PDB file of C-alpha atoms in Angstrom:
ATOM      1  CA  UNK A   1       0.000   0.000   0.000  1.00  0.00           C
ATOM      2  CA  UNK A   2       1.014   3.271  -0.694  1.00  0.00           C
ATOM      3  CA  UNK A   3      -0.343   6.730  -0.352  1.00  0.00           C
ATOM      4  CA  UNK A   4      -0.709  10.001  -2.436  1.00  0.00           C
ATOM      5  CA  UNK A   5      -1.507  13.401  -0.574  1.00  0.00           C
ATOM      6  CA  UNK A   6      -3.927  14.844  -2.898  1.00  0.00           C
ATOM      7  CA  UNK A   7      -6.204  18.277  -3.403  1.00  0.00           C
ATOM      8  CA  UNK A   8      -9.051  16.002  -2.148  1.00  0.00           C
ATOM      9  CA  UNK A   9      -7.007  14.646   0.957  1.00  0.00           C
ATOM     10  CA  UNK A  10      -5.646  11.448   1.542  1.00  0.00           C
ATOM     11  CA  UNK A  11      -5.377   8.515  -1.143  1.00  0.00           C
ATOM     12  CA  UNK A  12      -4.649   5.063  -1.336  1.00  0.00           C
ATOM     13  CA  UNK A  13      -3.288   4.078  -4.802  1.00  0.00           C
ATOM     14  CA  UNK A  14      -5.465   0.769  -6.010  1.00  0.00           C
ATOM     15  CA  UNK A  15      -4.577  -0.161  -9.650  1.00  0.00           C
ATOM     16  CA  UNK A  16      -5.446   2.635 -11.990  1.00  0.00           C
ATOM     17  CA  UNK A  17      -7.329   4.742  -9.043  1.00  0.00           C
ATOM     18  CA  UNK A  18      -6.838   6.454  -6.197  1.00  0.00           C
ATOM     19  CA  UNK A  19      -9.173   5.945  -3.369  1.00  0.00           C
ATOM     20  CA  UNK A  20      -9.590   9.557  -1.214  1.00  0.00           C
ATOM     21  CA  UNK A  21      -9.651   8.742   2.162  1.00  0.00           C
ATOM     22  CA  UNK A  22     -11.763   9.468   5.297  1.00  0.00           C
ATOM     23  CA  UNK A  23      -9.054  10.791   7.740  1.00  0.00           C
ATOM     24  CA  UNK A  24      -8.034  14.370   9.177  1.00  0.00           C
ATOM     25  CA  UNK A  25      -4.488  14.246   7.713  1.00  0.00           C
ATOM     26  CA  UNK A  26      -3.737  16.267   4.476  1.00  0.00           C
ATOM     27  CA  UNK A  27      -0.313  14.355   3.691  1.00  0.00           C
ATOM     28  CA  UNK A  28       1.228  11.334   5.034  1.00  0.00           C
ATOM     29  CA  UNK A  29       3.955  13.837   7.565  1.00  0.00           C
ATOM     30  CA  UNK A  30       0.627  14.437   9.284  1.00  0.00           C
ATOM     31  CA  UNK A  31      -0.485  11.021   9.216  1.00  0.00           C
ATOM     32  CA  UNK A  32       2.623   9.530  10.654  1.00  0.00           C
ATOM     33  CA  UNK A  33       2.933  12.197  13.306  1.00  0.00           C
ATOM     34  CA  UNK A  34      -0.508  11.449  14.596  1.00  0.00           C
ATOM     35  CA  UNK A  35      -0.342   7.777  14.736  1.00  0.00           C
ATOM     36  CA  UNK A  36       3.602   6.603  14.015  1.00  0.00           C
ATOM     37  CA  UNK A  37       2.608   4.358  10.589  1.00  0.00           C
ATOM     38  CA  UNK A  38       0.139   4.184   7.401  1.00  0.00           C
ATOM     39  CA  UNK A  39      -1.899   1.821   8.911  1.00  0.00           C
ATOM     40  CA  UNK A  40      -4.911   4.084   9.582  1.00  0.00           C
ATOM     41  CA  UNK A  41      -4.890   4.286   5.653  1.00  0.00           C
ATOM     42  CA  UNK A  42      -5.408   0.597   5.037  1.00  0.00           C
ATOM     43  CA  UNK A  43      -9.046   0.717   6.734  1.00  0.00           C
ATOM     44  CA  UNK A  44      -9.959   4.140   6.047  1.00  0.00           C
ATOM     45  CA  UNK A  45     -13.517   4.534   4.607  1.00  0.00           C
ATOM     46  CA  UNK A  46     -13.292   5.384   1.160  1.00  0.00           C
ATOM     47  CA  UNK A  47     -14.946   9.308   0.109  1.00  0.00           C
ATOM     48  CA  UNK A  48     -14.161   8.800  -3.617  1.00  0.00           C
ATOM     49  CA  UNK A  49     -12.214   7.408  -6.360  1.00  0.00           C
ATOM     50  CA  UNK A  50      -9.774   9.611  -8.450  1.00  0.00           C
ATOM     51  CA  UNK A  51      -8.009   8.394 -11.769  1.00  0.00           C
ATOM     52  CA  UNK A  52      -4.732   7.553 -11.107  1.00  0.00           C
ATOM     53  CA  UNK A  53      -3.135   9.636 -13.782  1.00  0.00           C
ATOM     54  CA  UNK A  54      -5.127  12.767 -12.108  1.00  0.00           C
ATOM     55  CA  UNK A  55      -3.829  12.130  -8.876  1.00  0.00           C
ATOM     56  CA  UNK A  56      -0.211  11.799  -9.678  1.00  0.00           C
ATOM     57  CA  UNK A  57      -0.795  14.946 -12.160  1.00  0.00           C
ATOM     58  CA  UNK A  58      -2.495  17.195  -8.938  1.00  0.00           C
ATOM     59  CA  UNK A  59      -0.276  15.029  -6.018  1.00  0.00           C
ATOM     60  CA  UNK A  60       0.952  17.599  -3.109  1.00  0.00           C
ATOM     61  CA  UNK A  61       3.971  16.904  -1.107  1.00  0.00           C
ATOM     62  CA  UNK A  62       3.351  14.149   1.345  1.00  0.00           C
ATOM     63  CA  UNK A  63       6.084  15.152   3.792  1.00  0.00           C
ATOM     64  CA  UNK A  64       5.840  19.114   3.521  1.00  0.00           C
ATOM     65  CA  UNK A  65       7.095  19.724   6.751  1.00  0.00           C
ATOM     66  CA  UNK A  66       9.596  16.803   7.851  1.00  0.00           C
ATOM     67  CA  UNK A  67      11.777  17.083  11.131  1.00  0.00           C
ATOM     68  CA  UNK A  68      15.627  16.490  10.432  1.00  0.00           C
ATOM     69  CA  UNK A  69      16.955  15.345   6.958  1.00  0.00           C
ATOM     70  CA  UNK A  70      19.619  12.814   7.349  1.00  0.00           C
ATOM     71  CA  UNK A  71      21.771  11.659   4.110  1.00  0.00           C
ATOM     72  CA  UNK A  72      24.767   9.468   4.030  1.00  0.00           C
ATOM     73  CA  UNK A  73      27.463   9.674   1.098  1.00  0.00           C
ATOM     74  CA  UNK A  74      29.187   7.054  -0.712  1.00  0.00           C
ATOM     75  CA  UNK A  75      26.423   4.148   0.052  1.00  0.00           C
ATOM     76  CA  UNK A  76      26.578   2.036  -2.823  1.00  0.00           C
ATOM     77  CA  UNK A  77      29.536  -0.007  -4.304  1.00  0.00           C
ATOM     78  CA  UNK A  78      29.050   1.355  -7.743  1.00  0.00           C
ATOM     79  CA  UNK A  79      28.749   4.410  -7.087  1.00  0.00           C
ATOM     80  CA  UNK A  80      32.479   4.432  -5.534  1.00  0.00           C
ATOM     81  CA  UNK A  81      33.890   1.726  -8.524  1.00  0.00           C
ATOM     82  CA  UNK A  82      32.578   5.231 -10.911  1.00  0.00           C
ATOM     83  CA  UNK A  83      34.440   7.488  -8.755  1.00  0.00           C
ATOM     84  CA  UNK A  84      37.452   5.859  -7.946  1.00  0.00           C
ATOM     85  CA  UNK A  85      37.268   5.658  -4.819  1.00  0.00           C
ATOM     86  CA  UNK A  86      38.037   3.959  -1.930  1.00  0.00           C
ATOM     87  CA  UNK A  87      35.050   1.866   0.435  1.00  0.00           C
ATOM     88  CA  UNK A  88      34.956   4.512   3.299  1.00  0.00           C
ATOM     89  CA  UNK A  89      35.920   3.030   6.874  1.00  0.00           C
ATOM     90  CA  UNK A  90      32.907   4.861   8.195  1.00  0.00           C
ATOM     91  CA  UNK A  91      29.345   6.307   6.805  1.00  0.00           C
ATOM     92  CA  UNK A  92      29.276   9.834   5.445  1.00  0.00           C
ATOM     93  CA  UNK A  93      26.958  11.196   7.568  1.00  0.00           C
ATOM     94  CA  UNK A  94      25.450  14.610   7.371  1.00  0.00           C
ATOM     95  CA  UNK A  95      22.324  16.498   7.816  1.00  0.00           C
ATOM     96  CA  UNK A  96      20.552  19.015   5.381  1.00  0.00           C
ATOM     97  CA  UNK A  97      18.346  21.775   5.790  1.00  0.00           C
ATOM     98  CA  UNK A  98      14.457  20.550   6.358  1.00  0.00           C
ATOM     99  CA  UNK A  99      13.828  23.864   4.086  1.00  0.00           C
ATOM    100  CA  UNK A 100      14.824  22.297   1.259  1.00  0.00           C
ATOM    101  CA  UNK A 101      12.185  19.625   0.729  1.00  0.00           C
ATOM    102  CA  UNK A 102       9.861  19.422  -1.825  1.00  0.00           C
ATOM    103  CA  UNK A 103       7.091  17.738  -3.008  1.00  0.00           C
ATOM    104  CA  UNK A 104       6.537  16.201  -6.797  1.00  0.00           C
ATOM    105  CA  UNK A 105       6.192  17.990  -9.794  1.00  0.00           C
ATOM    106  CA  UNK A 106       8.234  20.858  -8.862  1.00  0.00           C
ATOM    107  CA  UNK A 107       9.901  23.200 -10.851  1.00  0.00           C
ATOM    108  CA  UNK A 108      13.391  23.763  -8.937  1.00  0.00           C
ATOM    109  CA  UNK A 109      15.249  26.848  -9.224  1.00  0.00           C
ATOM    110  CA  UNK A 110      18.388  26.716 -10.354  1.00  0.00           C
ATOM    111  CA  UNK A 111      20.742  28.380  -8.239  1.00  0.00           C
ATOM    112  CA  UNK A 112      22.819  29.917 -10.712  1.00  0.00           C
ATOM    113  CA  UNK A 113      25.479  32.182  -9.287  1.00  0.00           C
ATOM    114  CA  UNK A 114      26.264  30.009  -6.829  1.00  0.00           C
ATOM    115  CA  UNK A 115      26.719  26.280  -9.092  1.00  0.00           C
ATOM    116  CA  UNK A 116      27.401  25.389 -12.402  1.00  0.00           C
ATOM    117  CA  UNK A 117      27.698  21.661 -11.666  1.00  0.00           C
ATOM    118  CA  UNK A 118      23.831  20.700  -9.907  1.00  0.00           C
ATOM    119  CA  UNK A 119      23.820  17.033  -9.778  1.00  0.00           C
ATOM    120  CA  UNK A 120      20.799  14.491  -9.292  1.00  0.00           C
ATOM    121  CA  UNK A 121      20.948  11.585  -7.429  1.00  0.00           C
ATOM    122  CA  UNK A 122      18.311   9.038  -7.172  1.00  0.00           C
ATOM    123  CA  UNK A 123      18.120   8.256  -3.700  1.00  0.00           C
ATOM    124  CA  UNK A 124      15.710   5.594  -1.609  1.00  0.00           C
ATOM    125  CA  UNK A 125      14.054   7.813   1.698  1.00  0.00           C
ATOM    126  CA  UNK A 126      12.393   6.369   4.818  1.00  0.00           C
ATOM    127  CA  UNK A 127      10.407   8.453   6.985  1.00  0.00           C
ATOM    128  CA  UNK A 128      10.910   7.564  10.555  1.00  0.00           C
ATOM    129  CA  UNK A 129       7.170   6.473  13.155  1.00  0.00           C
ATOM    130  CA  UNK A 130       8.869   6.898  16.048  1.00  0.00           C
ATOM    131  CA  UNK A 131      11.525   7.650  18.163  1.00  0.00           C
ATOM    132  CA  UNK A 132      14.955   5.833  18.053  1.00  0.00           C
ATOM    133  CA  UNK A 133      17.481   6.304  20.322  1.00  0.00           C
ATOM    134  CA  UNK A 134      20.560   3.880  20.796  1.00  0.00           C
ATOM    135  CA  UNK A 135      18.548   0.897  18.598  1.00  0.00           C
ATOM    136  CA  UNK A 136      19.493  -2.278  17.243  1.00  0.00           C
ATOM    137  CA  UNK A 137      19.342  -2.764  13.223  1.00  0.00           C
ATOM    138  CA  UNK A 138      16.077  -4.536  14.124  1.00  0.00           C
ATOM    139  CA  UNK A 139      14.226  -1.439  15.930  1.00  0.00           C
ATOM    140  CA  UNK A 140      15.141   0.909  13.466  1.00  0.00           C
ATOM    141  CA  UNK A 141      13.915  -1.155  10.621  1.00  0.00           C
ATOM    142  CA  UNK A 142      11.009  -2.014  12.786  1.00  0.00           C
ATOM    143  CA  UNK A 143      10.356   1.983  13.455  1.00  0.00           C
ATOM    144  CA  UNK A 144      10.263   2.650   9.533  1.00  0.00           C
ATOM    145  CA  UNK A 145       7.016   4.044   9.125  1.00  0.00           C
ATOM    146  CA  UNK A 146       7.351   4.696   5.342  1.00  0.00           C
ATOM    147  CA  UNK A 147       9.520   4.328   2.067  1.00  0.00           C
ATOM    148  CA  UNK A 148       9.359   6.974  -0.554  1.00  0.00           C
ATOM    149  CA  UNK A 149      11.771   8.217  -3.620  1.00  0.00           C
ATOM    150  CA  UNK A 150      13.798  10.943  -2.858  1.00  0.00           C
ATOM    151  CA  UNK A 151      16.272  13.085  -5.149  1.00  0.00           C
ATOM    152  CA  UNK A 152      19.664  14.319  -3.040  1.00  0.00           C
ATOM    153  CA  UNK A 153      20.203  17.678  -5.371  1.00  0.00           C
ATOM    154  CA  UNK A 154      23.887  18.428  -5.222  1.00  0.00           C
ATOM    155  CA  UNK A 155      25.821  21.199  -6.509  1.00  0.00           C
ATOM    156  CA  UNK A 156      29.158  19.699  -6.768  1.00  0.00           C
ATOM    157  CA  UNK A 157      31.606  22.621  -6.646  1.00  0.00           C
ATOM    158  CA  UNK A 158      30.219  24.141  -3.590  1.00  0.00           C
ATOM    159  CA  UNK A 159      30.796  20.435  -1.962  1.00  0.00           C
ATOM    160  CA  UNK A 160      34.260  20.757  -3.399  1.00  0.00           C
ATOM    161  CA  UNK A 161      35.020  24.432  -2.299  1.00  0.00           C
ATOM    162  CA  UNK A 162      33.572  23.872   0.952  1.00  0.00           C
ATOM    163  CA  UNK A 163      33.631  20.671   2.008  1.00  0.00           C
ATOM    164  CA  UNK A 164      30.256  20.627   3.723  1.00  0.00           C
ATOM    165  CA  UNK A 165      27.352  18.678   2.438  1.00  0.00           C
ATOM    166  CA  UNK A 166      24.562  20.980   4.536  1.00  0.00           C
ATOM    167  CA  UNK A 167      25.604  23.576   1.883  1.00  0.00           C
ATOM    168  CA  UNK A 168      25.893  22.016  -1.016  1.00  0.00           C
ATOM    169  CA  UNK A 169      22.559  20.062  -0.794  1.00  0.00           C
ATOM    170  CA  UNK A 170      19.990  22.588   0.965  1.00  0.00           C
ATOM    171  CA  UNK A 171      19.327  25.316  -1.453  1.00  0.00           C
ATOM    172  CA  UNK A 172      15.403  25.383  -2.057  1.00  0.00           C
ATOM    173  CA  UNK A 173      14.043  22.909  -3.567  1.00  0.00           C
ATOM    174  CA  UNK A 174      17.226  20.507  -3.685  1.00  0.00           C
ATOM    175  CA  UNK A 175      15.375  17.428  -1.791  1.00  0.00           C
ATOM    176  CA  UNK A 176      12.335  16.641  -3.709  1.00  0.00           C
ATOM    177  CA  UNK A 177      10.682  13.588  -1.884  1.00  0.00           C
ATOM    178  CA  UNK A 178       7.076  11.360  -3.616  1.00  0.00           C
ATOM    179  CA  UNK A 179       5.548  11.136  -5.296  1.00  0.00           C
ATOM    180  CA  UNK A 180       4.080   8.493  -2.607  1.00  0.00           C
ATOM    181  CA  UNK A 181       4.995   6.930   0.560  1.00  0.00           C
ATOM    182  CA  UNK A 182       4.830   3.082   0.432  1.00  0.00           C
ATOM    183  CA  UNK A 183       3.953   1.277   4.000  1.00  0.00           C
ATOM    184  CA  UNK A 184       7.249  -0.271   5.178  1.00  0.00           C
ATOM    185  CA  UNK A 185       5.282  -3.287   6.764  1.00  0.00           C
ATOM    186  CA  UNK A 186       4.571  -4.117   2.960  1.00  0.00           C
ATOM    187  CA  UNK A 187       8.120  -4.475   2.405  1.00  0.00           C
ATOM    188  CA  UNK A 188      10.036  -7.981   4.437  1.00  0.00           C
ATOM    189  CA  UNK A 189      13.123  -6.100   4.858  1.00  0.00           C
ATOM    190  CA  UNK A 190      15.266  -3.104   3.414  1.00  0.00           C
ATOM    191  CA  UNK A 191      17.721  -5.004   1.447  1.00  0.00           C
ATOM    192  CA  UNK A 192      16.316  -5.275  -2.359  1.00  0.00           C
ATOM    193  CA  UNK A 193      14.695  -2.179  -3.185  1.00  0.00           C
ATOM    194  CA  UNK A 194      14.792  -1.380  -6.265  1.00  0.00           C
ATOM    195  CA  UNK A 195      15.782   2.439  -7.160  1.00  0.00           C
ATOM    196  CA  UNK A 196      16.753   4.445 -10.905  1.00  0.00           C
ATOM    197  CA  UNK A 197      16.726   7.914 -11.809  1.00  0.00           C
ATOM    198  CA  UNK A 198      16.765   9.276 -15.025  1.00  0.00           C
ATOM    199  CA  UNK A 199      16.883  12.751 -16.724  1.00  0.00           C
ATOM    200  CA  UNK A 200      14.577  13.663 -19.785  1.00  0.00           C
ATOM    201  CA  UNK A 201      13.899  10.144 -20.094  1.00  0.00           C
ATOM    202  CA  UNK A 202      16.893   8.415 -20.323  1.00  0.00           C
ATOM    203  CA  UNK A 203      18.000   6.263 -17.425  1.00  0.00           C
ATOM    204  CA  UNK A 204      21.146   7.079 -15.943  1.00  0.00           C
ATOM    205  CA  UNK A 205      21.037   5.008 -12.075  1.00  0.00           C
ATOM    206  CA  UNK A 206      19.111   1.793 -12.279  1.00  0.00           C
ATOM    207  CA  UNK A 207      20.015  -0.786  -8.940  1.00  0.00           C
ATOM    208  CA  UNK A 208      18.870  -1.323  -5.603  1.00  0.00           C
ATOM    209  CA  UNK A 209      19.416  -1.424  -2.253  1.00  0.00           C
ATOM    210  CA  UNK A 210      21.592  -4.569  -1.791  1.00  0.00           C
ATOM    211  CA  UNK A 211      24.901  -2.864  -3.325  1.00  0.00           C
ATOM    212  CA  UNK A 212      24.987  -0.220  -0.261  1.00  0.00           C
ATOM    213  CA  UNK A 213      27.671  -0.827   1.622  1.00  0.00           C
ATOM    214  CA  UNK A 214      25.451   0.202   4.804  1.00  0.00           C
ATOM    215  CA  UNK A 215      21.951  -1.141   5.107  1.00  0.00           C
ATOM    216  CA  UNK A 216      19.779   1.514   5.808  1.00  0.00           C
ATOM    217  CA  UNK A 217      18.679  -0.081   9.128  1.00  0.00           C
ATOM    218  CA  UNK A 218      22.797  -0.289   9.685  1.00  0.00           C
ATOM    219  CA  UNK A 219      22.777   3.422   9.167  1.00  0.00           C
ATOM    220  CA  UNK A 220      19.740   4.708  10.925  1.00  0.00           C
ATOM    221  CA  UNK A 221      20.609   2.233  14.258  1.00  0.00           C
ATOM    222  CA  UNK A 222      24.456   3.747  13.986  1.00  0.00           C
ATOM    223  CA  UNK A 223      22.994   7.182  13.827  1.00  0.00           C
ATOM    224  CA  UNK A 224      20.617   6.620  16.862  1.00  0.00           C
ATOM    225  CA  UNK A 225      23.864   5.721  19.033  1.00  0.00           C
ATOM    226  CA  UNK A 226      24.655   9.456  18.498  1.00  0.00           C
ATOM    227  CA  UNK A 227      21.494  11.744  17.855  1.00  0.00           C
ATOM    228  CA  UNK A 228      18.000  10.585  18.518  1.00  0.00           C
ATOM    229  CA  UNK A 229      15.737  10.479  15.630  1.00  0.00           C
ATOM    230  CA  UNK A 230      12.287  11.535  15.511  1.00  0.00           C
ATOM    231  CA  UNK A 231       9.001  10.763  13.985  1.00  0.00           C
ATOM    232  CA  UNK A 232       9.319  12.309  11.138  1.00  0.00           C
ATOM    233  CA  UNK A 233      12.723  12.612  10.412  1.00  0.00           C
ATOM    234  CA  UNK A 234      13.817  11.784   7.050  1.00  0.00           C
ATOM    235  CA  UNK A 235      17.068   9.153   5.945  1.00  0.00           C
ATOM    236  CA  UNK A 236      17.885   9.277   2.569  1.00  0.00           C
ATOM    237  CA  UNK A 237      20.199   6.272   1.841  1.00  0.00           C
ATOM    238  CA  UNK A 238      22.882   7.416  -0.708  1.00  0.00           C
ATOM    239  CA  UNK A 239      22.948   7.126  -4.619  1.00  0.00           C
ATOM    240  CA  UNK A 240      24.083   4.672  -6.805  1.00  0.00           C
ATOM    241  CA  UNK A 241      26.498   5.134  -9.947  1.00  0.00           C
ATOM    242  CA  UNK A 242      25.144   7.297 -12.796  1.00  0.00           C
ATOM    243  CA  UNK A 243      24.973  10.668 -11.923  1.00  0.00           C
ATOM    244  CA  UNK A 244      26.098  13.827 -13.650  1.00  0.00           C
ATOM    245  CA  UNK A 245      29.466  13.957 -11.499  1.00  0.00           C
ATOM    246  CA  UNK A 246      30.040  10.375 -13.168  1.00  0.00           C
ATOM    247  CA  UNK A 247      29.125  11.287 -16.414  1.00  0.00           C
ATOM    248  CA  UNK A 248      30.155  14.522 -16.735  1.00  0.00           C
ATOM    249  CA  UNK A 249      27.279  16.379 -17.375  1.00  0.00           C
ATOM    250  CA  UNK A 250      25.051  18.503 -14.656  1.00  0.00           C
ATOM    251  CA  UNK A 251      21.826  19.939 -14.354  1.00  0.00           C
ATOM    252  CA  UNK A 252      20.637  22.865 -16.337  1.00  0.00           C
ATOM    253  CA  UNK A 253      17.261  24.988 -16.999  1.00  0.00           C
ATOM    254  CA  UNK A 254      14.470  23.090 -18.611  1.00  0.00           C
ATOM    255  CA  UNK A 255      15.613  19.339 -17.240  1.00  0.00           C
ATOM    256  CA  UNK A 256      13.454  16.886 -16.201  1.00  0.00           C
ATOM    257  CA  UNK A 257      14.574  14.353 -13.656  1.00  0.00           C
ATOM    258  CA  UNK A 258      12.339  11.434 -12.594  1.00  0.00           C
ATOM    259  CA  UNK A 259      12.907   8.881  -9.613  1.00  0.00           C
ATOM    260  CA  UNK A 260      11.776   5.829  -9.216  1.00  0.00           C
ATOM    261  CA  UNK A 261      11.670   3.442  -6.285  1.00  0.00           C
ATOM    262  CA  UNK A 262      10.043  -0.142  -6.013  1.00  0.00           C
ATOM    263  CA  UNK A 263       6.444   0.648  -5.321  1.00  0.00           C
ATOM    264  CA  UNK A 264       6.580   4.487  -4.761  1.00  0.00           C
ATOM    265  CA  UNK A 265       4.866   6.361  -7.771  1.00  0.00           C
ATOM    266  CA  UNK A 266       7.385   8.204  -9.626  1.00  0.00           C
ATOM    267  CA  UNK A 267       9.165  11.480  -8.460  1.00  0.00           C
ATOM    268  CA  UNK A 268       9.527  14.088 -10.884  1.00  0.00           C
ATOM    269  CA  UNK A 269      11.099  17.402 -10.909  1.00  0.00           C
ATOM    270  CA  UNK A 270      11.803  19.776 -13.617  1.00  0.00           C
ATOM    271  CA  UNK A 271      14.947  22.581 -12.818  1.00  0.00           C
ATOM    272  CA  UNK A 272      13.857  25.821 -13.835  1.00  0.00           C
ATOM    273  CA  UNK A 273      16.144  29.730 -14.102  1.00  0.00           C
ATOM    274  CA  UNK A 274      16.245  31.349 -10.984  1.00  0.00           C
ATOM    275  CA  UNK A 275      13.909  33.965 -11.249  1.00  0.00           C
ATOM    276  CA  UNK A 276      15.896  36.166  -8.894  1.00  0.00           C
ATOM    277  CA  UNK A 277      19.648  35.793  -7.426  1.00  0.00           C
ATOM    278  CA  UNK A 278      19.808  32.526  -5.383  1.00  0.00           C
ATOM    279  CA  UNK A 279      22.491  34.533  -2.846  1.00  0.00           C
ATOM    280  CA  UNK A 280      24.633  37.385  -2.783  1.00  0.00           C
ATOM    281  CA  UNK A 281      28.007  34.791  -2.101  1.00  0.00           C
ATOM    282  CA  UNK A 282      30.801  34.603  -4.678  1.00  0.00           C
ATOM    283  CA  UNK A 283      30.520  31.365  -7.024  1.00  0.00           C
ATOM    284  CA  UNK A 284      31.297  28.073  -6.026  1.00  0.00           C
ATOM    285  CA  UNK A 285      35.234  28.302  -7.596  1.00  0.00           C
ATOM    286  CA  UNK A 286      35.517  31.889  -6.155  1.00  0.00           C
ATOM    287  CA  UNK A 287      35.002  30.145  -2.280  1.00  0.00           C
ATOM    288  CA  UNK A 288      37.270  29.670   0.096  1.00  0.00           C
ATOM    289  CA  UNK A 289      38.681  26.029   1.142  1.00  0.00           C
ATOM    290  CA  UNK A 290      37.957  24.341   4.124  1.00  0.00           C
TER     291      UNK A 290
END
């Protein structure tokens, strides 16, 4: 099961429909913060039934207002093999700005005058139910209250010139998450989901979950040792090889990047000109080192 916030409320996608929903909650954030899971959603009352291709057309974010966003870097074998790179003794761990999520269909702003290289990467996200704190692998799977597709914008030479991932990943905009939320108790554990990303229809990052080199429950149980994570919070689990840093070309005006993740409905975001100046900072190759 998986659910669509929608300009009607609440729906559950069935085939080529989506059922609206009798509940109070506008999006699934609201849903999950009420209750800790989708559940309610499975035995809602039914108000109406929406074509499917309508609601994914007129979908709203379903986690507009998340608590922290937690991302890890280098996650996934191939993505390191493209790179060069060696298999990090550690996760990459970092958070990002909770401004800079988005729901699908967006047009994103480019943030010129800041980037030239703005890179996609087709990310799996879980949305936390409740609260971890010092877990096992098994509680934090078990406290997954959702799976969704997320899309880790990244403007590569700000990471480079600064070194520091909150920066290069939260301008607005630059963490798209949808188009749905599937129910994590649909799903028998975390490692074989599927996940590819594309840009104007061409896939670029097609594999899934079992070549990270941290699971996420690995991740999200390491984290809890050190922060406490909310219902609410967002993980996005790293991207796999195929981005624009691996083939050489980055994001510009008028793209159209999709995401897609086993059983989430697809994300899709379109980058746009900044209609005004992003920031009054010198560029990316003008900023200091750190």
């Amino acid at each position: 099961m998986d659910l669509l916030a929608t300009p009607w409320g609440l729906g559950r996608r069935e085939g080529d429909e989506v059922a609206v929903l009798d509940l109070p909650h506008r999006d699934v954030g609201a849903l999950v913060a009420d209750t800790g899971s989708l559940a309610a959603a499975s035995t809602a009352t039914v108000l109406r039934r929406v074509p499917v291709a309508e609601a994914l057309a007129t979908a709203l974010p379903p986690l507009p207002a998340p608590g922290t966003v937690w991302g890890v870097g280098l996650n996934y074998r191939s993505k390191a093999r493209a790179t060069g790179r060696e298999i990090p003794a550690e996760p990459i761990l970092y958070v990002s700005a909770a401004s800079s999520v988005a729901g699908p269909n967006g047009l994103l702003p480019h943030p010129s005058g800041v980037t030239d290289q703005l890179d996609a990467e087709a990310e799996i996200a879980v949305v936390l139910g409740r609260r971890l704190y010092r877990a096992s692998e098994r509680e934090a799977w078990a406290a997954v209250a959702g799976v969704t597709a997320g899309n880790d914008l990244t403007a590569r030479d700000v990471m480079k010139a600064t070194g520091t991932p909150a920066l290069a990943k939260s301008f607005p905009g630059c963490t798209p998450l949808g188009a749905s939320v599937l129910d994590a108790r649909t799903l028998a554990d975390a490692g074989s989901i599927g996940v590819r990303g594309s840009v104007n229809g061409v896939v670029h990052q097609d594999d899934s979950s079992a070549d990270m080199i941290w699971s996420i429950p690995e991740l999200l149980a390491r984290i809890s040792w050190y922060a406490a994570l909310e219902p609410g919070d967002v993980f996005l689990s790293g991207t796999p090889a195929g981005t624009g840093q691996d083939r050489g070309r980055y994001l510009v005006p008028g793209d159209v990047v999709t995401v897609e993740v086993d059983g989430v409905a697809p994300l899709t975001t379109t980058v746009s000109s900044a209609a005004t100046p992003v920031a009054p900072v010198a560029r990316a190759d003008a900023l200091p080192a750190h």
